[in-house]
Amino acid sequence: MEQYSGQLDGIFQALADPTRRAVLARLGAGPASISELAKPFEMALPSFMKHIRFLEGSGLIRTRKQGRVRTCLIEKKQFAAVETWLSEQRALWEGRTDRLERFVAAAQRKGETP
Amino acid sequence: MEQYSGQLDGIFQALADPTRRAVLARLGAGPASISELAKPFEMALPSFMKHIRFLEGSGLIRTRKQGRVRTCLIEKKQFAAVETWLSEQRALWEGRTDRLERFVAAAQRKGETP
DNA sequence: AAGTTACTTAGCCATTGCGCTAAGTGTCGC
DNA sequence: GCGACACTTAGCGCAATGGCTAAGTAACTT
């Protein structure tokens, strides 16, 4: 629960970039190699790779290298963190004051998390 | 539809910070003034204000000043953009079977299958 | 063996993000 | 009116982001 907030930092930041969201959308249709993913973007490969590494770091995708090809695939489980956060938030304004106390307390404690 | 993506940039980036998520959580319980919101954080007020402005810029909150007090309230509608994106994403990988078939077929045609 | 392919590494640069302090503005309470 | 209060503006510093090029490595292909 403590790393939950820190994970959300990375996840939301990963989602904050249109290139990365587009990659996720593409990977929703199935795994793909780096160069295949990069093709639609007018970006130098090293720049594109940074996005891939960022996505991987956030846990939203996994990658595996076989031979000279690195294949990326989406990590659906990680999206659950977003949904959880959303429904917590929704629960708050729908009047669940019991959860509110726990949630706000946890959120304030987060200041100590790296 | 194009500003949808641009909006998501701002929304996700706003959500990428724990201070801002905590503010949203607090505002889920009802409107609050800047100083009331700032109280739990060990942050100088101008620093905190930047978070408020960021949240306001992303559309996740609205603020209104009466007298010397600025009151903030959550803009629930904006959260729908996140949900929409999430369900679009989910739709991609859940309606994936037909796309997957095409993907695999194409990969096999090119002899790229591992 | 040599060339092509598919990344990788290692920089550089401009911009943005997130914190700070110091000083300013406009209200309110006495 | 005068001070306290609630922001607000201005500017500084540092780290991270998002782009680039140039050059390197490892795995096929021929």
PDB file of C-alpha atoms (C1' of nucleotides) in Angstrom:
ATOM      1  CA  MET A   1       0.000   0.000   0.000  1.00  0.00           C
ATOM      2  CA  GLU A   2       2.920   2.287   0.593  1.00  0.00           C
ATOM      3  CA  GLN A   3       4.482   1.768  -2.784  1.00  0.00           C
ATOM      4  CA  TYR A   4       1.051   2.110  -4.300  1.00  0.00           C
ATOM      5  CA  SER A   5       1.337   5.874  -4.321  1.00  0.00           C
ATOM      6  CA  GLY A   6       4.873   5.805  -5.651  1.00  0.00           C
ATOM      7  CA  GLN A   7       3.801   3.430  -8.389  1.00  0.00           C
ATOM      8  CA  LEU A   8       1.007   5.752  -9.371  1.00  0.00           C
ATOM      9  CA  ASP A   9       3.539   8.541  -9.789  1.00  0.00           C
ATOM     10  CA  GLY A  10       5.325   6.550 -12.440  1.00  0.00           C
ATOM     11  CA  ILE A  11       2.222   5.191 -14.073  1.00  0.00           C
ATOM     12  CA  PHE A  12       0.502   8.523 -14.448  1.00  0.00           C
ATOM     13  CA  GLN A  13       3.658  10.159 -15.635  1.00  0.00           C
ATOM     14  CA  ALA A  14       4.085   7.433 -18.218  1.00  0.00           C
ATOM     15  CA  LEU A  15       0.531   8.046 -19.384  1.00  0.00           C
ATOM     16  CA  ALA A  16       1.092  11.787 -19.600  1.00  0.00           C
ATOM     17  CA  ASP A  17       2.887  11.512 -22.939  1.00  0.00           C
ATOM     18  CA  PRO A  18       0.995  11.008 -26.206  1.00  0.00           C
ATOM     19  CA  THR A  19       3.767   8.933 -27.753  1.00  0.00           C
ATOM     20  CA  ARG A  20       3.665   6.545 -24.839  1.00  0.00           C
ATOM     21  CA  ARG A  21      -0.128   6.329 -24.881  1.00  0.00           C
ATOM     22  CA  ALA A  22       0.020   5.560 -28.585  1.00  0.00           C
ATOM     23  CA  VAL A  23       2.513   2.790 -27.923  1.00  0.00           C
ATOM     24  CA  LEU A  24       0.212   1.324 -25.306  1.00  0.00           C
ATOM     25  CA  ALA A  25      -2.683   1.498 -27.720  1.00  0.00           C
ATOM     26  CA  ARG A  26      -0.641  -0.325 -30.322  1.00  0.00           C
ATOM     27  CA  LEU A  27       0.465  -2.938 -27.818  1.00  0.00           C
ATOM     28  CA  GLY A  28      -3.148  -3.463 -26.871  1.00  0.00           C
ATOM     29  CA  ALA A  29      -3.493  -5.215 -30.206  1.00  0.00           C
ATOM     30  CA  GLY A  30      -0.594  -7.541 -29.454  1.00  0.00           C
ATOM     31  CA  PRO A  31       3.175  -7.650 -28.899  1.00  0.00           C
ATOM     32  CA  ALA A  32       5.518  -5.794 -31.202  1.00  0.00           C
ATOM     33  CA  SER A  33       9.205  -5.138 -31.697  1.00  0.00           C
ATOM     34  CA  ILE A  34      10.855  -1.814 -30.977  1.00  0.00           C
ATOM     35  CA  SER A  35      11.355  -0.905 -34.613  1.00  0.00           C
ATOM     36  CA  GLU A  36       7.821  -1.882 -35.485  1.00  0.00           C
ATOM     37  CA  LEU A  37       6.518   0.302 -32.664  1.00  0.00           C
ATOM     38  CA  ALA A  38       8.785   3.163 -33.617  1.00  0.00           C
ATOM     39  CA  LYS A  39       7.789   3.212 -37.280  1.00  0.00           C
ATOM     40  CA  PRO A  40       4.804   5.591 -36.977  1.00  0.00           C
ATOM     41  CA  PHE A  41       6.809   8.228 -35.120  1.00  0.00           C
ATOM     42  CA  GLU A  42       9.068  10.802 -36.678  1.00  0.00           C
ATOM     43  CA  MET A  43      11.508  10.472 -33.882  1.00  0.00           C
ATOM     44  CA  ALA A  44      15.077   9.261 -33.706  1.00  0.00           C
ATOM     45  CA  LEU A  45      15.291   5.756 -32.360  1.00  0.00           C
ATOM     46  CA  PRO A  46      17.197   6.628 -29.190  1.00  0.00           C
ATOM     47  CA  SER A  47      14.490   9.161 -28.349  1.00  0.00           C
ATOM     48  CA  PHE A  48      11.837   6.569 -28.908  1.00  0.00           C
ATOM     49  CA  MET A  49      13.720   4.060 -26.803  1.00  0.00           C
ATOM     50  CA  LYS A  50      13.539   6.413 -23.860  1.00  0.00           C
ATOM     51  CA  HIS A  51       9.768   6.186 -24.022  1.00  0.00           C
ATOM     52  CA  ILE A  52       9.969   2.415 -24.089  1.00  0.00           C
ATOM     53  CA  ARG A  53      12.270   2.378 -21.091  1.00  0.00           C
ATOM     54  CA  PHE A  54       9.969   4.759 -19.297  1.00  0.00           C
ATOM     55  CA  LEU A  55       6.980   2.538 -19.967  1.00  0.00           C
ATOM     56  CA  GLU A  56       8.936  -0.466 -18.832  1.00  0.00           C
ATOM     57  CA  GLY A  57      10.046   1.337 -15.693  1.00  0.00           C
ATOM     58  CA  SER A  58       6.464   2.161 -14.835  1.00  0.00           C
ATOM     59  CA  GLY A  59       5.515  -1.481 -15.235  1.00  0.00           C
ATOM     60  CA  LEU A  60       2.979  -0.767 -17.965  1.00  0.00           C
ATOM     61  CA  ILE A  61       4.875  -2.916 -20.442  1.00  0.00           C
ATOM     62  CA  ARG A  62       7.402  -5.718 -20.320  1.00  0.00           C
ATOM     63  CA  THR A  63      10.095  -6.339 -22.872  1.00  0.00           C
ATOM     64  CA  ARG A  64      12.183  -9.318 -23.806  1.00  0.00           C
ATOM     65  CA  LYS A  65      15.109  -9.521 -26.142  1.00  0.00           C
ATOM     66  CA  GLN A  66      15.624 -12.502 -28.366  1.00  0.00           C
ATOM     67  CA  GLY A  67      18.453 -12.278 -30.821  1.00  0.00           C
ATOM     68  CA  ARG A  68      18.691  -8.678 -31.888  1.00  0.00           C
ATOM     69  CA  VAL A  69      14.986  -8.000 -31.557  1.00  0.00           C
ATOM     70  CA  ARG A  70      13.364  -6.653 -28.432  1.00  0.00           C
ATOM     71  CA  THR A  71       9.701  -7.499 -28.191  1.00  0.00           C
ATOM     72  CA  CYS A  72       7.343  -5.431 -26.064  1.00  0.00           C
ATOM     73  CA  LEU A  73       4.042  -6.458 -24.585  1.00  0.00           C
ATOM     74  CA  ILE A  74       1.523  -4.733 -22.446  1.00  0.00           C
ATOM     75  CA  GLU A  75       1.241  -5.501 -18.749  1.00  0.00           C
ATOM     76  CA  LYS A  76      -2.474  -5.318 -18.170  1.00  0.00           C
ATOM     77  CA  LYS A  77      -2.238  -5.832 -14.448  1.00  0.00           C
ATOM     78  CA  GLN A  78      -0.602  -2.477 -14.014  1.00  0.00           C
ATOM     79  CA  PHE A  79      -3.635  -0.715 -15.370  1.00  0.00           C
ATOM     80  CA  ALA A  80      -5.566  -1.987 -12.408  1.00  0.00           C
ATOM     81  CA  ALA A  81      -3.686   0.485 -10.224  1.00  0.00           C
ATOM     82  CA  VAL A  82      -5.237   3.318 -12.195  1.00  0.00           C
ATOM     83  CA  GLU A  83      -8.679   1.818 -11.914  1.00  0.00           C
ATOM     84  CA  THR A  84      -8.236   1.298  -8.220  1.00  0.00           C
ATOM     85  CA  TRP A  85      -7.212   4.888  -7.755  1.00  0.00           C
ATOM     86  CA  LEU A  86     -10.145   6.076  -9.836  1.00  0.00           C
ATOM     87  CA  SER A  87     -12.667   4.093  -7.872  1.00  0.00           C
ATOM     88  CA  GLU A  88     -11.149   5.205  -4.590  1.00  0.00           C
ATOM     89  CA  GLN A  89     -11.458   8.748  -5.734  1.00  0.00           C
ATOM     90  CA  ARG A  90     -14.999   8.147  -6.831  1.00  0.00           C
ATOM     91  CA  ALA A  91     -15.825   6.498  -3.536  1.00  0.00           C
ATOM     92  CA  LEU A  92     -14.613   9.633  -1.808  1.00  0.00           C
ATOM     93  CA  TRP A  93     -16.994  11.968  -3.469  1.00  0.00           C
ATOM     94  CA  GLU A  94     -19.807   9.539  -3.342  1.00  0.00           C
ATOM     95  CA  GLY A  95     -19.754   9.905   0.378  1.00  0.00           C
ATOM     96  CA  ARG A  96     -17.745   7.102   1.896  1.00  0.00           C
ATOM     97  CA  THR A  97     -16.310   9.074   4.754  1.00  0.00           C
ATOM     98  CA  ASP A  98     -14.864   6.001   6.416  1.00  0.00           C
ATOM     99  CA  ARG A  99     -12.584   5.375   3.478  1.00  0.00           C
ATOM    100  CA  LEU A 100     -11.907   9.061   3.236  1.00  0.00           C
ATOM    101  CA  GLU A 101     -10.118   9.088   6.566  1.00  0.00           C
ATOM    102  CA  ARG A 102      -7.887   6.190   5.690  1.00  0.00           C
ATOM    103  CA  PHE A 103      -7.166   7.506   2.267  1.00  0.00           C
ATOM    104  CA  VAL A 104      -6.315  11.037   3.275  1.00  0.00           C
ATOM    105  CA  ALA A 105      -4.139   9.777   6.086  1.00  0.00           C
ATOM    106  CA  ALA A 106      -2.279   7.518   3.684  1.00  0.00           C
ATOM    107  CA  ALA A 107      -1.954  10.284   1.156  1.00  0.00           C
ATOM    108  CA  GLN A 108      -0.403  12.568   3.723  1.00  0.00           C
ATOM    109  CA  ARG A 109       2.024   9.906   4.827  1.00  0.00           C
ATOM    110  CA  LYS A 110       3.178   9.589   1.266  1.00  0.00           C
ATOM    111  CA  GLY A 111       5.346  12.681   1.691  1.00  0.00           C
ATOM    112  CA  GLU A 112       7.968  10.386   3.191  1.00  0.00           C
ATOM    113  CA  THR A 113       7.998   8.005   0.263  1.00  0.00           C
ATOM    114  CA  PRO A 114      10.858   8.414  -2.260  1.00  0.00           C
TER     115      PRO A 114
ATOM    116  CA  MET B   1     -10.977  14.554 -30.599  1.00  0.00           C
ATOM    117  CA  GLU B   2      -7.507  15.942 -30.981  1.00  0.00           C
ATOM    118  CA  GLN B   3      -7.671  18.089 -27.918  1.00  0.00           C
ATOM    119  CA  TYR B   4      -8.803  14.983 -26.091  1.00  0.00           C
ATOM    120  CA  SER B   5      -5.260  13.715 -26.293  1.00  0.00           C
ATOM    121  CA  GLY B   6      -3.840  17.052 -25.280  1.00  0.00           C
ATOM    122  CA  GLN B   7      -6.181  17.169 -22.329  1.00  0.00           C
ATOM    123  CA  LEU B   8      -5.054  13.743 -21.262  1.00  0.00           C
ATOM    124  CA  ASP B   9      -1.473  14.983 -21.230  1.00  0.00           C
ATOM    125  CA  GLY B  10      -2.349  17.575 -18.639  1.00  0.00           C
ATOM    126  CA  ILE B  11      -4.672  15.374 -16.656  1.00  0.00           C
ATOM    127  CA  PHE B  12      -2.252  12.484 -16.345  1.00  0.00           C
ATOM    128  CA  GLN B  13       0.598  14.794 -15.536  1.00  0.00           C
ATOM    129  CA  ALA B  14      -1.498  16.428 -12.858  1.00  0.00           C
ATOM    130  CA  LEU B  15      -2.221  13.008 -11.409  1.00  0.00           C
ATOM    131  CA  ALA B  16       1.448  12.047 -11.458  1.00  0.00           C
ATOM    132  CA  ASP B  17       2.198  14.021  -8.308  1.00  0.00           C
ATOM    133  CA  PRO B  18       1.300  12.680  -4.851  1.00  0.00           C
ATOM    134  CA  THR B  19       0.631  16.142  -3.452  1.00  0.00           C
ATOM    135  CA  ARG B  20      -1.878  16.810  -6.185  1.00  0.00           C
ATOM    136  CA  ARG B  21      -3.546  13.430  -5.780  1.00  0.00           C
ATOM    137  CA  ALA B  22      -3.850  14.104  -2.067  1.00  0.00           C
ATOM    138  CA  VAL B  23      -5.450  17.463  -2.797  1.00  0.00           C
ATOM    139  CA  LEU B  24      -7.953  15.780  -5.085  1.00  0.00           C
ATOM    140  CA  ALA B  25      -8.675  13.221  -2.406  1.00  0.00           C
ATOM    141  CA  ARG B  26      -9.333  15.978   0.091  1.00  0.00           C
ATOM    142  CA  LEU B  27     -11.507  17.875  -2.352  1.00  0.00           C
ATOM    143  CA  GLY B  28     -13.495  14.728  -2.936  1.00  0.00           C
ATOM    144  CA  ALA B  29     -14.936  15.334   0.509  1.00  0.00           C
ATOM    145  CA  GLY B  30     -15.982  18.871  -0.383  1.00  0.00           C
ATOM    146  CA  PRO B  31     -14.660  22.337  -1.270  1.00  0.00           C
ATOM    147  CA  ALA B  32     -11.823  23.881   0.694  1.00  0.00           C
ATOM    148  CA  SER B  33      -9.720  27.020   0.779  1.00  0.00           C
ATOM    149  CA  ILE B  34      -6.085  27.135  -0.309  1.00  0.00           C
ATOM    150  CA  SER B  35      -4.723  27.478   3.194  1.00  0.00           C
ATOM    151  CA  GLU B  36      -6.923  24.689   4.463  1.00  0.00           C
ATOM    152  CA  LEU B  37      -5.705  22.452   1.666  1.00  0.00           C
ATOM    153  CA  ALA B  38      -2.103  23.451   2.228  1.00  0.00           C
ATOM    154  CA  LYS B  39      -2.099  22.765   5.959  1.00  0.00           C
ATOM    155  CA  PRO B  40      -1.146  19.061   5.806  1.00  0.00           C
ATOM    156  CA  PHE B  41       1.876  19.710   3.627  1.00  0.00           C
ATOM    157  CA  GLU B  42       5.272  20.851   4.761  1.00  0.00           C
ATOM    158  CA  MET B  43       5.661  23.017   1.747  1.00  0.00           C
ATOM    159  CA  ALA B  44       5.955  26.758   1.289  1.00  0.00           C
ATOM    160  CA  LEU B  45       2.698  28.279   0.153  1.00  0.00           C
ATOM    161  CA  PRO B  46       3.941  29.444  -3.259  1.00  0.00           C
ATOM    162  CA  SER B  47       5.127  25.908  -3.955  1.00  0.00           C
ATOM    163  CA  PHE B  48       1.768  24.561  -2.966  1.00  0.00           C
ATOM    164  CA  MET B  49       0.002  27.139  -5.091  1.00  0.00           C
ATOM    165  CA  LYS B  50       1.789  25.840  -8.150  1.00  0.00           C
ATOM    166  CA  HIS B  51       0.126  22.505  -7.587  1.00  0.00           C
ATOM    167  CA  ILE B  52      -3.244  24.190  -7.312  1.00  0.00           C
ATOM    168  CA  ARG B  53      -2.663  26.105 -10.525  1.00  0.00           C
ATOM    169  CA  PHE B  54      -1.552  22.934 -12.206  1.00  0.00           C
ATOM    170  CA  LEU B  55      -4.695  21.129 -11.108  1.00  0.00           C
ATOM    171  CA  GLU B  56      -6.790  24.046 -12.247  1.00  0.00           C
ATOM    172  CA  GLY B  57      -5.009  24.141 -15.580  1.00  0.00           C
ATOM    173  CA  SER B  58      -5.737  20.491 -16.136  1.00  0.00           C
ATOM    174  CA  GLY B  59      -9.401  21.083 -15.406  1.00  0.00           C
ATOM    175  CA  LEU B  60      -9.487  18.658 -12.506  1.00  0.00           C
ATOM    176  CA  ILE B  61     -10.470  21.419 -10.108  1.00  0.00           C
ATOM    177  CA  ARG B  62     -12.058  24.841 -10.314  1.00  0.00           C
ATOM    178  CA  THR B  63     -11.330  27.722  -8.000  1.00  0.00           C
ATOM    179  CA  ARG B  64     -13.122  30.901  -7.103  1.00  0.00           C
ATOM    180  CA  LYS B  65     -11.935  33.810  -5.042  1.00  0.00           C
ATOM    181  CA  GLN B  66     -14.239  35.630  -2.694  1.00  0.00           C
ATOM    182  CA  GLY B  67     -12.648  38.292  -0.574  1.00  0.00           C
ATOM    183  CA  ARG B  68      -9.189  37.149   0.242  1.00  0.00           C
ATOM    184  CA  VAL B  69     -10.060  33.460   0.236  1.00  0.00           C
ATOM    185  CA  ARG B  70      -9.787  31.216  -2.789  1.00  0.00           C
ATOM    186  CA  THR B  71     -12.010  28.188  -2.625  1.00  0.00           C
ATOM    187  CA  CYS B  72     -11.253  25.062  -4.593  1.00  0.00           C
ATOM    188  CA  LEU B  73     -13.614  22.371  -5.694  1.00  0.00           C
ATOM    189  CA  ILE B  74     -13.241  19.219  -7.643  1.00  0.00           C
ATOM    190  CA  GLU B  75     -14.415  18.991 -11.251  1.00  0.00           C
ATOM    191  CA  LYS B  76     -15.745  15.480 -11.460  1.00  0.00           C
ATOM    192  CA  LYS B  77     -16.504  15.668 -15.151  1.00  0.00           C
ATOM    193  CA  GLN B  78     -12.825  15.826 -15.949  1.00  0.00           C
ATOM    194  CA  PHE B  79     -12.248  12.428 -14.447  1.00  0.00           C
ATOM    195  CA  ALA B  80     -14.444  10.979 -17.134  1.00  0.00           C
ATOM    196  CA  ALA B  81     -11.641  11.600 -19.626  1.00  0.00           C
ATOM    197  CA  VAL B  82      -9.469   9.178 -17.700  1.00  0.00           C
ATOM    198  CA  GLU B  83     -12.211   6.594 -17.566  1.00  0.00           C
ATOM    199  CA  THR B  84     -12.850   6.988 -21.243  1.00  0.00           C
ATOM    200  CA  TRP B  85      -9.215   6.475 -22.042  1.00  0.00           C
ATOM    201  CA  LEU B  86      -9.062   3.458 -19.769  1.00  0.00           C
ATOM    202  CA  SER B  87     -12.051   1.787 -21.328  1.00  0.00           C
ATOM    203  CA  GLU B  88     -10.777   2.556 -24.811  1.00  0.00           C
ATOM    204  CA  GLN B  89      -7.533   0.920 -23.888  1.00  0.00           C
ATOM    205  CA  ARG B  90      -9.340  -2.004 -22.366  1.00  0.00           C
ATOM    206  CA  ALA B  91     -11.500  -2.343 -25.444  1.00  0.00           C
ATOM    207  CA  LEU B  92      -8.348  -2.645 -27.515  1.00  0.00           C
ATOM    208  CA  TRP B  93      -7.031  -5.648 -25.714  1.00  0.00           C
ATOM    209  CA  GLU B  94     -10.372  -7.240 -25.058  1.00  0.00           C
ATOM    210  CA  GLY B  95     -11.590  -7.098 -28.603  1.00  0.00           C
ATOM    211  CA  ARG B  96      -8.158  -8.323 -29.361  1.00  0.00           C
ATOM    212  CA  THR B  97      -8.896 -11.768 -30.721  1.00  0.00           C
ATOM    213  CA  ASP B  98      -9.657 -10.688 -34.247  1.00  0.00           C
ATOM    214  CA  ARG B  99      -6.815  -8.201 -34.272  1.00  0.00           C
ATOM    215  CA  LEU B 100      -4.556 -10.810 -32.800  1.00  0.00           C
ATOM    216  CA  GLU B 101      -5.390 -13.156 -35.598  1.00  0.00           C
ATOM    217  CA  ARG B 102      -4.491 -10.545 -38.147  1.00  0.00           C
ATOM    218  CA  PHE B 103      -1.320  -9.758 -36.283  1.00  0.00           C
ATOM    219  CA  VAL B 104      -0.238 -13.366 -36.085  1.00  0.00           C
ATOM    220  CA  ALA B 105      -1.174 -13.995 -39.681  1.00  0.00           C
ATOM    221  CA  ALA B 106       0.848 -11.005 -40.812  1.00  0.00           C
ATOM    222  CA  ALA B 107       3.784 -12.027 -38.672  1.00  0.00           C
ATOM    223  CA  GLN B 108       3.714 -15.523 -40.075  1.00  0.00           C
ATOM    224  CA  ARG B 109       3.533 -14.265 -43.597  1.00  0.00           C
ATOM    225  CA  LYS B 110       6.735 -12.389 -42.964  1.00  0.00           C
ATOM    226  CA  GLY B 111       8.281 -15.346 -41.231  1.00  0.00           C
ATOM    227  CA  GLU B 112       8.818 -13.257 -38.125  1.00  0.00           C
ATOM    228  CA  THR B 113       7.262 -15.644 -35.683  1.00  0.00           C
ATOM    229  CA  PRO B 114       9.696 -16.745 -32.984  1.00  0.00           C
TER     230      PRO B 114
ATOM    231  C1'  DA C   1      34.181 -12.262 -44.051  1.00  0.00           C
ATOM    232  C1'  DA C   2      31.660  -8.428 -44.762  1.00  0.00           C
ATOM    233  C1'  DG C   3      27.484  -5.944 -44.705  1.00  0.00           C
ATOM    234  C1'  DT C   4      22.992  -4.956 -42.903  1.00  0.00           C
ATOM    235  C1'  DT C   5      19.854  -4.812 -39.212  1.00  0.00           C
ATOM    236  C1'  DA C   6      18.263  -3.777 -34.632  1.00  0.00           C
ATOM    237  C1'  DC C   7      19.007  -1.849 -31.139  1.00  0.00           C
ATOM    238  C1'  DT C   8      22.379   0.541 -27.357  1.00  0.00           C
ATOM    239  C1'  DT C   9      25.357   3.780 -25.169  1.00  0.00           C
ATOM    240  C1'  DA C  10      26.997   8.179 -24.493  1.00  0.00           C
ATOM    241  C1'  DG C  11      26.879  12.429 -24.720  1.00  0.00           C
ATOM    242  C1'  DC C  12      24.515  17.458 -25.547  1.00  0.00           C
ATOM    243  C1'  DC C  13      20.797  20.897 -25.277  1.00  0.00           C
ATOM    244  C1'  DA C  14      16.412  23.342 -24.291  1.00  0.00           C
ATOM    245  C1'  DT C  15      12.418  23.208 -21.524  1.00  0.00           C
ATOM    246  C1'  DT C  16       9.677  22.031 -17.647  1.00  0.00           C
ATOM    247  C1'  DG C  17       8.796  20.602 -12.879  1.00  0.00           C
ATOM    248  C1'  DC C  18       9.050  21.341  -8.151  1.00  0.00           C
ATOM    249  C1'  DG C  19      11.033  23.211  -4.370  1.00  0.00           C
ATOM    250  C1'  DC C  20      12.701  27.716  -2.064  1.00  0.00           C
ATOM    251  C1'  DT C  21      12.745  32.950  -0.352  1.00  0.00           C
ATOM    252  C1'  DA C  22      11.512  37.731  -0.467  1.00  0.00           C
ATOM    253  C1'  DA C  23       8.491  41.049  -1.258  1.00  0.00           C
ATOM    254  C1'  DG C  24       3.775  42.664  -2.946  1.00  0.00           C
ATOM    255  C1'  DT C  25      -1.517  43.073  -3.086  1.00  0.00           C
ATOM    256  C1'  DG C  26      -5.939  43.117  -1.495  1.00  0.00           C
ATOM    257  C1'  DT C  27      -9.368  41.983   2.610  1.00  0.00           C
ATOM    258  C1'  DC C  28     -10.818  41.787   7.087  1.00  0.00           C
ATOM    259  C1'  DG C  29     -10.984  42.709  12.071  1.00  0.00           C
ATOM    260  C1'  DC C  30     -10.073  45.850  15.645  1.00  0.00           C
TER     261       DC C  30
ATOM    262  C1'  DG D   1      -6.078  53.445   9.910  1.00  0.00           C
ATOM    263  C1'  DC D   2      -3.278  49.672  10.980  1.00  0.00           C
ATOM    264  C1'  DG D   3      -2.005  45.241  11.524  1.00  0.00           C
ATOM    265  C1'  DA D   4      -2.958  40.552  10.521  1.00  0.00           C
ATOM    266  C1'  DC D   5      -4.320  37.332   7.127  1.00  0.00           C
ATOM    267  C1'  DA D   6      -4.677  34.931   2.660  1.00  0.00           C
ATOM    268  C1'  DC D   7      -2.872  34.609  -1.000  1.00  0.00           C
ATOM    269  C1'  DT D   8       0.153  36.362  -5.197  1.00  0.00           C
ATOM    270  C1'  DT D   9       4.143  37.712  -7.932  1.00  0.00           C
ATOM    271  C1'  DA D  10       8.903  37.473  -9.030  1.00  0.00           C
ATOM    272  C1'  DG D  11      12.930  35.192  -9.351  1.00  0.00           C
ATOM    273  C1'  DC D  12      16.401  31.523  -8.145  1.00  0.00           C
ATOM    274  C1'  DG D  13      18.343  26.576  -8.235  1.00  0.00           C
ATOM    275  C1'  DC D  14      18.450  22.017  -9.291  1.00  0.00           C
ATOM    276  C1'  DA D  15      16.878  17.724 -11.304  1.00  0.00           C
ATOM    277  C1'  DA D  16      14.235  15.357 -14.686  1.00  0.00           C
ATOM    278  C1'  DT D  17      12.045  15.153 -19.437  1.00  0.00           C
ATOM    279  C1'  DG D  18      12.140  14.834 -24.252  1.00  0.00           C
ATOM    280  C1'  DG D  19      14.401  15.671 -28.181  1.00  0.00           C
ATOM    281  C1'  DC D  20      18.945  15.239 -30.966  1.00  0.00           C
ATOM    282  C1'  DT D  21      23.579  13.152 -33.106  1.00  0.00           C
ATOM    283  C1'  DA D  22      27.437  10.113 -33.286  1.00  0.00           C
ATOM    284  C1'  DA D  23      29.350   6.046 -32.512  1.00  0.00           C
ATOM    285  C1'  DG D  24      29.188   1.202 -30.617  1.00  0.00           C
ATOM    286  C1'  DT D  25      27.637  -3.782 -30.144  1.00  0.00           C
ATOM    287  C1'  DA D  26      25.538  -7.918 -31.209  1.00  0.00           C
ATOM    288  C1'  DA D  27      22.895 -10.953 -34.422  1.00  0.00           C
ATOM    289  C1'  DC D  28      21.458 -12.159 -38.691  1.00  0.00           C
ATOM    290  C1'  DT D  29      22.268 -12.436 -44.085  1.00  0.00           C
ATOM    291  C1'  DT D  30      24.744 -13.105 -47.946  1.00  0.00           C
TER     292       DT D  30
END
